[in-house]
Coordinates of C-alpha atoms in Angstrom, one line a residue:
Chain A
M1 CA 18.6 92.9 -98.4
A2 CA 16.7 90.2 -95.9
T3 CA 17.1 86.6 -97.0
A4 CA 14.1 84.7 -98.1
V5 CA 14.1 82.6 -94.9
E6 CA 13.9 85.6 -92.6
N7 CA 11.2 87.1 -94.8
L8 CA 9.1 84.2 -94.1
Q9 CA 9.7 84.3 -90.6
T10 CA 9.2 87.9 -89.9
G11 CA 6.1 88.1 -92.2
V12 CA 7.4 90.4 -95.1
D13 CA 5.5 89.9 -98.2
V14 CA 7.3 87.4 -99.9
M15 CA 6.2 88.8 -103.6
D16 CA 7.6 92.3 -102.5
S17 CA 10.8 91.2 -101.6
A18 CA 11.0 88.9 -104.8
L19 CA 10.7 92.2 -106.8
E20 CA 14.3 92.6 -106.2
S21 CA 15.7 89.4 -106.1
Q22 CA 13.6 87.2 -108.1
M23 CA 15.1 84.5 -110.6
T24 CA 13.6 82.3 -112.8
L25 CA 15.0 78.8 -112.8
S26 CA 14.0 76.4 -115.5
M27 CA 14.5 72.8 -113.8
G28 CA 14.5 70.3 -116.4
P29 CA 13.2 68.4 -119.0
Q30 CA 16.7 66.6 -118.4
H31 CA 16.7 66.9 -114.8
P32 CA 16.9 63.4 -113.1
S33 CA 14.5 64.2 -110.5
T34 CA 11.4 65.1 -112.8
H35 CA 10.9 61.3 -113.9
G36 CA 11.1 62.0 -117.7
V37 CA 10.9 65.0 -119.3
L38 CA 9.1 67.5 -117.1
R39 CA 10.2 70.9 -117.1
L40 CA 9.4 73.3 -114.2
D41 CA 9.5 76.8 -114.4
L42 CA 10.6 78.1 -110.8
R43 CA 10.4 81.5 -109.7
L44 CA 13.0 81.8 -106.9
D45 CA 13.6 84.3 -104.3
G46 CA 16.9 83.0 -103.1
E47 CA 16.3 79.2 -102.4
L48 CA 12.4 79.9 -101.9
V49 CA 10.0 78.8 -104.6
I50 CA 7.7 81.7 -105.0
K51 CA 5.7 80.4 -108.4
A52 CA 5.9 76.9 -109.9
I53 CA 4.6 76.4 -113.4
P54 CA 4.9 72.8 -114.7
D55 CA 5.5 72.7 -118.4
I56 CA 4.5 69.2 -120.0
G57 CA 4.2 67.9 -123.6
Y58 CA 7.8 66.7 -124.1
L59 CA 6.5 63.0 -124.7
H60 CA 3.3 63.7 -126.5
T61 CA 2.7 61.2 -129.2
G62 CA -1.0 61.7 -130.1
M63 CA -2.0 58.4 -128.3
E64 CA -5.6 59.6 -128.3
K65 CA -5.8 60.5 -132.0
L66 CA -3.9 57.0 -133.0
F67 CA -6.8 55.3 -130.9
E68 CA -9.1 56.5 -133.4
Y69 CA -7.0 54.8 -136.2
K70 CA -6.7 51.4 -134.6
K71 CA -9.1 48.6 -134.1
Y72 CA -10.2 47.9 -130.3
Q73 CA -7.9 45.3 -130.1
Q74 CA -4.9 46.9 -131.3
G75 CA -5.5 49.9 -128.8
I76 CA -4.5 47.7 -125.9
V77 CA -0.8 47.7 -127.3
I78 CA -0.8 51.6 -126.9
T79 CA -2.2 51.4 -123.4
D80 CA 1.0 49.5 -122.5
R81 CA 3.1 52.8 -123.3
M82 CA 1.1 55.2 -121.1
D83 CA 1.9 54.7 -117.6
Y84 CA 4.9 52.4 -118.3
L85 CA 5.1 51.5 -114.5
N86 CA 1.7 50.0 -114.4
P87 CA 0.9 48.8 -117.9
L88 CA -1.4 46.0 -116.9
G89 CA -3.7 48.8 -115.2
N90 CA -4.0 50.5 -118.2
N91 CA -4.7 47.5 -120.1
L92 CA -7.5 46.6 -117.4
A93 CA -9.1 49.9 -117.6
Y94 CA -9.0 50.1 -121.5
V95 CA -10.3 46.4 -121.9
M96 CA -13.0 47.0 -119.1
A97 CA -14.1 49.9 -120.8
A98 CA -14.6 47.9 -124.3
E99 CA -16.1 45.1 -122.3
K100 CA -18.7 47.5 -120.8
L101 CA -19.9 48.4 -124.1
L102 CA -20.0 45.1 -125.5
G103 CA -21.7 43.8 -122.5
L104 CA -19.2 40.9 -121.9
E105 CA -19.1 38.6 -118.9
I106 CA -15.9 37.9 -117.8
P107 CA -15.2 34.2 -116.3
E108 CA -14.2 34.0 -112.7
R109 CA -10.6 32.7 -113.4
A110 CA -9.8 35.5 -115.5
Q111 CA -11.0 37.8 -112.9
V112 CA -9.2 36.5 -110.3
I113 CA -6.0 36.5 -112.7
R114 CA -6.7 39.9 -113.6
V115 CA -6.6 41.0 -109.7
L116 CA -3.6 39.1 -109.1
M117 CA -1.5 40.8 -111.8
C118 CA -2.8 44.2 -111.0
E119 CA -1.8 43.8 -107.5
L120 CA 1.7 42.4 -108.4
Q121 CA 2.1 45.5 -110.9
R122 CA 0.9 48.0 -108.3
I123 CA 3.9 46.5 -106.0
A124 CA 6.1 46.7 -108.9
S125 CA 5.0 50.3 -109.3
H126 CA 5.4 51.4 -105.8
M127 CA 8.9 49.6 -105.8
V128 CA 10.0 52.1 -108.6
W129 CA 8.4 55.2 -106.9
F130 CA 10.1 54.1 -103.5
G131 CA 13.4 53.6 -105.2
T132 CA 13.6 56.6 -107.3
S133 CA 11.8 58.7 -104.5
C134 CA 14.9 58.1 -102.5
L135 CA 17.3 58.3 -104.8
D136 CA 16.0 61.7 -105.9
M137 CA 16.9 62.8 -102.2
G138 CA 20.2 61.3 -101.8
A139 CA 19.5 57.9 -100.5
M140 CA 21.0 55.6 -103.2
T141 CA 20.8 52.3 -101.2
P142 CA 17.3 51.6 -101.1
F143 CA 17.1 51.7 -104.9
W144 CA 19.0 48.4 -105.2
F145 CA 16.9 46.7 -103.2
T146 CA 13.7 47.7 -104.7
F147 CA 14.7 47.0 -108.4
K148 CA 15.5 43.7 -106.9
E149 CA 11.9 42.8 -105.6
R150 CA 10.6 44.6 -108.9
E151 CA 12.8 42.3 -111.0
K152 CA 11.2 39.4 -109.4
I153 CA 7.7 40.6 -110.6
L154 CA 8.8 41.5 -113.8
N155 CA 10.0 37.9 -114.2
I156 CA 6.6 36.7 -113.2
I157 CA 4.9 39.1 -115.6
E158 CA 7.1 38.0 -118.2
S159 CA 6.4 34.4 -117.7
A160 CA 2.6 34.8 -118.1
S161 CA 2.5 37.4 -121.1
G162 CA 6.2 37.4 -122.5
G163 CA 6.5 41.1 -122.2
R164 CA 8.4 42.8 -119.1
M165 CA 7.1 46.3 -119.4
T166 CA 4.6 45.9 -122.4
P167 CA 2.7 42.7 -121.3
S168 CA -0.5 43.4 -123.2
Y169 CA -1.8 40.5 -121.2
F170 CA -5.5 41.6 -120.7
R171 CA -7.6 41.1 -123.7
I172 CA -11.1 42.2 -124.4
G173 CA -13.1 39.4 -123.1
G174 CA -10.4 37.8 -121.0
L175 CA -6.7 37.1 -121.1
M176 CA -4.2 36.6 -124.0
M177 CA -3.7 33.1 -122.7
D178 CA -3.7 30.8 -119.5
L179 CA -1.2 31.1 -117.0
P180 CA 2.3 29.0 -117.6
A181 CA 3.1 26.0 -115.6
G182 CA 5.0 26.9 -112.4
F183 CA 3.5 30.3 -112.4
E184 CA 1.9 29.6 -108.9
N185 CA 5.2 28.6 -107.3
R186 CA 6.8 31.6 -108.7
V187 CA 4.5 33.7 -107.0
K188 CA 4.3 31.9 -104.1
Q189 CA 8.0 32.4 -103.8
F190 CA 7.7 36.2 -104.3
L191 CA 5.3 36.3 -101.6
E192 CA 7.3 34.5 -99.2
G193 CA 10.4 36.9 -99.5
F194 CA 8.3 40.1 -99.8
P195 CA 7.5 41.0 -96.2
D196 CA 11.4 40.6 -95.3
A197 CA 12.2 43.2 -98.0
L198 CA 9.3 45.5 -96.7
N199 CA 11.0 45.3 -93.3
T200 CA 14.5 45.9 -95.1
F201 CA 12.8 49.1 -96.2
D202 CA 11.3 50.4 -93.3
T203 CA 14.6 49.9 -91.4
L204 CA 16.6 51.8 -94.1
I205 CA 14.2 54.6 -94.7
T206 CA 11.0 54.8 -92.7
G207 CA 12.6 55.0 -89.3
N208 CA 15.3 57.2 -90.8
T209 CA 15.5 60.4 -89.2
I210 CA 17.1 62.1 -91.8
W211 CA 14.3 61.1 -94.1
Q212 CA 11.8 62.1 -91.6
S213 CA 13.0 65.8 -91.3
R214 CA 13.0 66.0 -94.9
T215 CA 9.8 64.9 -95.5
Q216 CA 7.5 66.0 -92.7
G217 CA 5.7 69.2 -93.0
I218 CA 7.0 69.3 -96.5
G219 CA 4.7 69.8 -99.4
V220 CA 1.5 70.2 -97.2
I221 CA -2.0 70.0 -99.3
S222 CA -5.2 70.3 -97.2
K223 CA -8.1 67.6 -97.7
E224 CA -10.5 70.4 -99.2
D225 CA -7.4 71.5 -101.6
A226 CA -6.5 67.9 -102.8
I227 CA -10.4 67.3 -103.4
D228 CA -10.5 70.4 -105.4
W229 CA -7.6 69.8 -107.5
G230 CA -8.7 66.3 -108.4
L231 CA -6.1 64.4 -106.7
T232 CA -6.8 60.6 -106.1
G233 CA -5.0 57.6 -105.2
P234 CA -2.3 57.7 -102.3
S235 CA -1.8 61.5 -103.1
L236 CA -5.4 61.9 -101.9
R237 CA -5.3 59.5 -99.2
G238 CA -2.2 61.1 -97.5
S239 CA -4.7 64.0 -97.0
G240 CA -6.9 62.2 -95.1
V241 CA -9.6 61.3 -97.6
G242 CA -10.0 57.7 -97.7
L243 CA -11.1 57.1 -101.4
D244 CA -10.0 54.1 -103.1
L245 CA -12.2 52.9 -106.2
R246 CA -11.4 49.4 -105.5
R247 CA -13.8 50.1 -102.3
A248 CA -15.9 52.9 -103.9
N249 CA -16.7 51.4 -107.3
P250 CA -15.5 48.0 -107.0
Y251 CA -14.5 46.1 -110.2
T252 CA -13.3 42.6 -111.0
G253 CA -14.6 41.4 -107.6
Y254 CA -12.5 43.5 -105.3
E255 CA -15.6 43.7 -103.0
T256 CA -14.9 40.1 -102.2
Y257 CA -11.4 40.7 -100.9
D258 CA -10.3 41.5 -97.5
F259 CA -7.7 44.8 -97.4
D260 CA -7.6 47.5 -95.8
V261 CA -7.1 51.4 -97.3
P262 CA -4.4 53.4 -95.7
V263 CA -5.2 56.8 -95.0
E264 CA -3.0 59.5 -93.4
N265 CA -4.0 62.9 -92.3
D266 CA -1.4 65.2 -92.4
G267 CA -1.2 65.7 -96.5
D268 CA 2.4 66.3 -96.4
V269 CA 5.1 64.3 -98.4
W270 CA 5.7 62.0 -95.2
S271 CA 2.0 61.2 -95.3
R272 CA 2.1 60.1 -98.9
F273 CA 5.2 58.2 -98.3
L274 CA 3.4 56.2 -95.4
V275 CA 0.2 55.4 -97.4
R276 CA 2.0 54.0 -100.3
M277 CA 4.2 51.9 -97.8
R278 CA 1.2 50.1 -96.0
E279 CA -0.3 50.0 -99.2
L280 CA 2.3 47.5 -100.3
R281 CA 1.4 45.5 -97.4
E282 CA -2.1 45.5 -98.7
S283 CA -1.2 44.5 -102.1
H284 CA 0.7 41.7 -100.7
K285 CA -2.5 40.5 -98.7
I286 CA -4.5 40.7 -102.0
V287 CA -2.1 38.7 -104.0
K288 CA -2.2 35.9 -101.5
Q289 CA -6.0 35.6 -101.5
A290 CA -6.2 35.7 -105.2
L291 CA -3.6 32.8 -105.3
E292 CA -5.9 30.8 -103.1
R293 CA -8.8 31.4 -105.4
L294 CA -6.9 30.4 -108.6
K295 CA -9.3 27.6 -109.7
P296 CA -9.2 25.9 -113.2
G297 CA -11.8 27.3 -115.5
P298 CA -11.9 29.2 -118.8
I299 CA -10.0 32.5 -118.8
K300 CA -12.0 33.8 -122.2
A301 CA -15.7 35.0 -122.3
D302 CA -17.9 33.3 -124.3
A303 CA -18.2 35.4 -127.2
P304 CA -16.6 33.8 -130.5
K305 CA -17.1 36.9 -132.6
V306 CA -15.0 39.0 -130.0
V307 CA -12.6 36.9 -128.5
L308 CA -9.8 35.0 -130.5
P309 CA -10.6 31.3 -130.5
D310 CA -7.6 28.8 -129.2
R311 CA -5.2 27.2 -131.4
D312 CA -6.7 24.0 -130.9
D313 CA -10.3 25.0 -131.7
M314 CA -8.9 26.5 -135.0
R315 CA -7.4 23.2 -136.2
K316 CA -10.7 21.3 -135.4
H317 CA -13.3 23.7 -136.1
M318 CA -14.0 25.6 -139.5
D319 CA -16.2 28.5 -137.5
S320 CA -13.5 29.1 -135.1
L321 CA -11.0 29.2 -138.3
I322 CA -13.4 31.8 -139.7
H323 CA -14.1 33.8 -136.4
H324 CA -10.2 34.2 -136.1
F325 CA -9.8 35.4 -139.4
L326 CA -12.6 38.0 -139.4
I327 CA -11.4 39.4 -136.0
V328 CA -7.6 39.8 -137.1
A329 CA -8.6 41.2 -140.5
E330 CA -11.5 43.1 -139.8
G331 CA -11.9 43.5 -136.2
F332 CA -15.4 43.4 -134.5
N333 CA -18.1 46.2 -134.1
V334 CA -18.7 47.5 -130.9
P335 CA -22.3 48.5 -130.2
A336 CA -22.7 52.4 -130.3
G337 CA -22.5 54.2 -126.9
E338 CA -20.3 55.9 -124.7
V339 CA -18.8 54.9 -121.3
Y340 CA -16.4 56.1 -118.6
H341 CA -14.7 53.3 -116.8
A342 CA -12.4 54.3 -113.7
I343 CA -10.1 51.7 -112.1
E344 CA -7.7 52.3 -109.0
A345 CA -4.3 52.3 -110.6
S346 CA -1.0 52.4 -108.7
K347 CA -1.3 56.3 -108.8
G348 CA -4.8 57.0 -108.5
E349 CA -8.1 57.0 -110.6
L350 CA -7.4 55.8 -114.1
G351 CA -10.3 56.5 -116.1
V352 CA -11.1 55.7 -119.8
Y353 CA -13.7 57.5 -121.5
M354 CA -14.7 55.5 -124.6
K355 CA -17.0 56.3 -127.4
S356 CA -18.3 54.0 -130.2
N357 CA -20.3 54.7 -133.1
G358 CA -20.8 50.9 -134.0
G359 CA -17.9 50.3 -136.1
P360 CA -14.7 48.5 -135.2
K361 CA -12.5 51.6 -134.3
P362 CA -13.6 53.7 -131.6
E363 CA -14.4 57.1 -132.2
R364 CA -13.0 58.6 -129.2
V365 CA -10.7 57.4 -126.4
H366 CA -9.7 59.6 -123.8
F367 CA -7.6 58.8 -120.8
R368 CA -7.7 60.6 -117.7
G369 CA -4.3 59.9 -116.1
P370 CA -3.7 60.2 -112.4
S371 CA -0.3 61.4 -112.8
F372 CA -1.8 64.1 -115.3
V373 CA -4.2 65.4 -112.7
N374 CA -1.8 65.0 -109.5
L375 CA 0.9 67.1 -111.4
S376 CA -1.5 70.0 -111.8
A377 CA -1.6 70.4 -108.4
L378 CA 2.1 70.6 -107.7
P379 CA 2.2 74.4 -107.5
V380 CA -0.2 74.3 -104.6
M381 CA 2.2 72.0 -102.8
A382 CA 5.6 73.5 -104.1
E383 CA 5.2 77.4 -103.6
G384 CA 6.6 78.5 -100.3
E385 CA 9.0 75.4 -100.1
M386 CA 12.6 75.4 -100.8
I387 CA 14.1 74.4 -104.1
A388 CA 15.3 71.3 -103.0
D389 CA 11.8 70.4 -101.2
V390 CA 10.4 70.5 -104.8
V391 CA 12.4 67.1 -105.6
A392 CA 10.7 65.7 -102.8
I393 CA 7.3 66.6 -103.4
I394 CA 7.6 65.6 -107.2
G395 CA 8.7 62.1 -105.7
S396 CA 5.8 61.9 -103.5
L397 CA 3.3 62.5 -106.4
D398 CA 4.7 59.6 -108.3
I399 CA 4.2 61.0 -111.6
V400 CA 4.9 59.0 -115.1
L401 CA 5.3 61.5 -117.8
G402 CA 4.3 58.7 -120.5
E403 CA 1.0 58.9 -118.9
I404 CA 0.8 62.9 -118.5
D405 CA 1.6 63.7 -122.3
R406 CA 0.1 60.7 -123.8
Chain B
M1 CA -28.5 51.1 -109.6
T2 CA -29.0 54.5 -111.1
E3 CA -32.1 55.4 -109.0
K4 CA -30.0 57.7 -106.8
L5 CA -28.5 59.6 -110.3
H6 CA -32.0 59.9 -111.6
G7 CA -32.8 61.5 -108.2
F8 CA -30.0 64.2 -108.6
V9 CA -31.5 64.8 -112.2
E10 CA -34.8 65.4 -110.8
K11 CA -33.4 68.0 -108.4
L12 CA -31.4 69.5 -111.2
K13 CA -34.9 70.1 -113.2
E14 CA -36.6 71.3 -110.2
R15 CA -33.9 74.2 -109.6
D16 CA -34.0 75.0 -113.3
A17 CA -35.8 73.1 -115.8
S18 CA -33.8 74.9 -118.6
W19 CA -30.7 73.0 -117.3
V20 CA -31.6 69.8 -118.3
E21 CA -32.1 69.4 -122.3
N22 CA -32.2 65.8 -122.3
V23 CA -31.2 62.7 -119.9
V24 CA -29.9 59.7 -121.6
E25 CA -29.3 56.3 -119.6
A26 CA -27.0 53.5 -121.2
L27 CA -24.9 50.9 -119.6
G28 CA -25.4 52.0 -116.0
E29 CA -24.6 55.5 -116.5
V30 CA -26.7 58.5 -116.9
T31 CA -25.6 61.5 -119.1
V32 CA -27.6 64.8 -118.6
H33 CA -27.4 67.1 -121.5
V34 CA -27.0 70.7 -120.3
P35 CA -27.2 73.6 -122.7
R36 CA -24.1 75.9 -122.6
V37 CA -25.7 78.6 -121.0
G38 CA -26.4 76.7 -117.9
I39 CA -23.5 74.4 -117.3
L40 CA -21.6 76.6 -114.9
E41 CA -24.7 77.2 -112.6
A42 CA -25.4 73.6 -112.8
C43 CA -22.0 72.5 -111.9
Y44 CA -22.1 74.9 -108.8
F45 CA -25.4 73.4 -108.2
L46 CA -24.3 70.0 -108.2
R47 CA -21.3 70.4 -106.3
D48 CA -22.7 72.8 -103.4
E49 CA -25.9 70.9 -102.8
H50 CA -25.4 67.3 -103.8
D51 CA -21.7 66.8 -103.0
F52 CA -20.4 66.2 -106.6
D53 CA -17.0 67.7 -104.9
L54 CA -14.7 65.9 -107.4
L55 CA -14.4 66.5 -111.1
A56 CA -12.8 63.1 -112.2
D57 CA -12.3 64.4 -115.8
L58 CA -13.3 66.7 -118.5
C59 CA -12.9 65.8 -122.2
G60 CA -13.9 67.0 -125.1
G61 CA -15.0 65.2 -128.5
D62 CA -15.5 65.9 -132.2
R63 CA -18.5 64.3 -133.7
G64 CA -16.8 65.1 -137.2
P65 CA -17.1 68.0 -139.6
E66 CA -20.5 67.1 -140.9
E67 CA -22.4 67.1 -137.6
D68 CA -23.9 69.9 -136.1
P69 CA -23.5 70.5 -133.5
R70 CA -19.8 69.4 -134.0
F71 CA -18.4 69.6 -130.9
E72 CA -18.9 68.3 -127.3
V73 CA -17.6 68.5 -123.9
N74 CA -18.1 65.7 -121.3
Y75 CA -17.8 66.5 -117.6
H76 CA -17.5 63.4 -115.5
L77 CA -18.7 64.4 -112.0
F78 CA -17.9 62.1 -108.8
S79 CA -18.6 62.5 -105.1
T80 CA -16.2 61.3 -102.1
V81 CA -19.2 61.4 -100.2
H82 CA -21.7 59.2 -102.0
Y83 CA -19.4 57.7 -104.8
Q84 CA -21.9 58.2 -107.4
R85 CA -21.0 59.2 -110.8
L86 CA -22.8 61.6 -113.5
R87 CA -21.8 62.8 -116.7
L88 CA -22.8 66.2 -118.1
K89 CA -22.4 66.8 -121.8
V90 CA -22.4 70.1 -123.6
L91 CA -22.9 70.4 -127.3
L92 CA -21.3 73.3 -129.2
S93 CA -21.5 74.4 -132.8
E94 CA -18.5 74.6 -135.1
D95 CA -18.6 78.3 -135.8
D96 CA -19.0 79.2 -132.0
P97 CA -17.1 76.4 -130.0
K98 CA -17.1 78.3 -126.6
V99 CA -18.5 77.5 -123.2
D100 CA -18.1 78.7 -119.8
S101 CA -14.8 77.6 -117.7
V102 CA -15.4 75.6 -114.8
T103 CA -12.4 76.4 -113.2
D104 CA -13.9 78.1 -110.4
V105 CA -15.8 75.1 -109.6
W106 CA -13.3 72.8 -109.4
R107 CA -9.5 74.0 -109.6
T108 CA -8.6 70.5 -111.3
A109 CA -10.6 71.5 -114.7
D110 CA -7.5 74.1 -115.2
W111 CA -5.5 71.3 -117.2
H112 CA -8.6 69.5 -118.7
E113 CA -9.8 72.7 -120.4
R114 CA -6.3 73.6 -121.5
E115 CA -5.9 70.2 -123.0
T116 CA -9.1 70.3 -124.6
Y117 CA -8.6 73.6 -126.2
D118 CA -5.0 72.3 -127.4
L119 CA -6.3 69.1 -129.2
L120 CA -10.0 70.4 -130.2
G121 CA -10.0 74.1 -130.3
V122 CA -12.8 74.5 -127.9
K123 CA -12.7 77.8 -126.0
F124 CA -13.2 78.0 -122.2
E125 CA -14.3 81.4 -121.4
G126 CA -13.3 82.7 -117.9
H127 CA -10.1 80.5 -117.9
E128 CA -7.2 82.5 -116.7
D129 CA -4.5 80.7 -118.8
L130 CA -5.9 79.1 -121.7
R131 CA -2.7 78.2 -123.5
R132 CA -1.8 75.0 -125.3
I133 CA -0.4 72.4 -123.1
L134 CA 0.5 69.2 -124.9
L135 CA 1.7 70.4 -128.3
P136 CA 4.0 73.2 -128.8
S137 CA 2.4 76.8 -128.6
D138 CA 3.5 77.6 -132.2
F139 CA 1.5 74.6 -133.3
D140 CA -1.2 75.1 -136.2
G141 CA -4.5 73.7 -135.9
H142 CA -6.1 71.4 -133.2
A143 CA -4.8 67.6 -133.9
L144 CA -7.7 65.8 -132.5
R145 CA -10.1 67.0 -134.7
K146 CA -11.6 64.3 -137.2
D147 CA -10.5 66.6 -140.3
Y148 CA -6.9 66.7 -139.2
P149 CA -5.0 64.0 -140.8
L150 CA -3.4 61.5 -138.4
R151 CA 0.2 62.4 -139.8
G152 CA -0.2 66.0 -139.9
Y153 CA 0.2 68.2 -142.7
E154 CA 3.8 68.5 -142.9
P155 CA 7.0 67.3 -140.9
Y156 CA 6.7 69.7 -137.7
S157 CA 10.1 71.2 -137.1
M158 CA 10.8 72.9 -134.0
N159 CA 12.3 76.4 -135.1

C-alpha cells in the first residue's frame, strides 16, 4: 500500500487510497493547541489530513440570549467574556453600537483614550497569539518573553479600570472613569521598552529557519477563497487583501492617525505570521500618537439621562442623584431601531448587530465574532496538509473559543 | 453618505422590482426588505454586479410570538472594493420559517446559517449540512426564541 506522501507525489487520488487506510482522529476538545475547547474531527490517511470538521459549542453559554434580559449597561460586562484576549475591543464594539442608536457625541479625550487602550489591547492579544502559536509548534522560549510584555499591558489596563482581563472600561457615552495619576508615564515606559522586545522576538523566531520551514507554504488560502469564506483581519491581510476597518470604515477618529496596513500575498501561515508581527509595530506607533494627543477634557458625553453622573456632582446636585438612581434602577430607554457596527478587533471584523424596540433592554444583540468566521474556513486550509501542520494553521488563525461559542 | 447605497437599491429595483419590498434608511444604514423568493437571486446580483463580495454577517431575529411575520433574517453585505455596507432583510412567518440558503453565493454563510437554524429554528433550503452548531444535537427547542425561557425548561443533562 502506497503511503500518503507517495500518493500525493504520484497524483493517485487521495480519496481512493483513503478508503483502504482511512482513520478518524478526534483532536480535542482537550488538546492544548486548540486554544480552548475546540474539537476537530480529522479524517486521516496516514499523517495526511483528508477532511477536517471543526466541532464547536463546548463553551456556549447563551450570551446572546442573556443580552435580551439585561439592561444596556449591564451587557458590557458580558462582552468582556467573549474574546477574553481582547475585551476592550468587545466593549468598544458594543458601546459604539448603543451610542449609534442613542445618537451620542463622544468627547475628544474619551475617543483618544479608547484608541490608546484598544491598541494596547491589540498588542496584548497579539502577544498571546505569538507566544502560544510558537509554543504549539515546540518553541517554548518566546512564550516567556511575550507574556512579560503582556503583563506590562495588563498592569496598565488594571491601573485604569481595575480589571486585568475583564476591564469593562468603556461605557455607553464615554468611559468608566478618567485615567489615574501616573498612567501616562506607565504607558511611556512600556512604549520605550517594546521595540527592543520586538527585536528579540524577531531574532528568536522570525529569522529562525526551523520556524520558516514549518510555516512557509503551509495552510494556503487564496485571495478569492479568503473573501468567499469571510476571513477578516490579519488572516485576510495575509492573503493579499489590504482590508482594515480602521481605514475602510474609520471609527473613534482612526482616520486621523498615521499608520500602515501590513499586507502579505502568499496566504500561508508564514504570511499571517508576518502580518501580525508588523501590526505590532503599527499599534506601537498609534499608541505613541494617542499619548501625544491626550489633552485634559471631559470623558463622558453630555447626556445626563444615559451617562452616570460623577460622584462629586451627586453630592451637590439633587438632579444628578435622581439621574443616578434612575439609570441604575431602571436603565435608560434606547430609541427603536437597528444598527450593525463593526470594528477592527485584534482578530478581524468584530460586528455587533443591535436592535432596540425602545425599552431599557435590547431586543436582539448579535455578535459577529472574527474567530467564529475565521475558524469556519479551517477545512480549506487544513485539508491536504499533515496533521502536525493543523496545529500551525490553528495557531495562525488566532482563534478564541469564548467568542466562537458565545 | 448613503447616496451610493441608494444607487445600489435603484439598480436592484431596475433589475427586478419584485426584489425590493421596502427600503428603510436609518442611522446611516440602508435596509432593503427582500421577499424570500427573491433573496438568492438578489444576493447573486449584488455580489456579481456590485462587488458585494464579502458577507460580513448573517443573523436571525425573533420579533416575538405575537408578531406576524415572526422571524427575520438579516444579511450584512460588505464590499472589499468600495467598502460599503448594505443590509438585506427577509421576513418569515412562524408556520413556514424557511428561506433559500446563500451558501452558494458566499461560502461563509455556512456556519452563520447553521447558527441561525440552531438558535431560532429558521430552515435554510439548499444548505448541505444544516445541523446544530452551538447546542448539542439532541437539544430540544430553539433557545433564542422569545418564548423559550432564559433558564430552559429543565436542567440539561448529557446522556
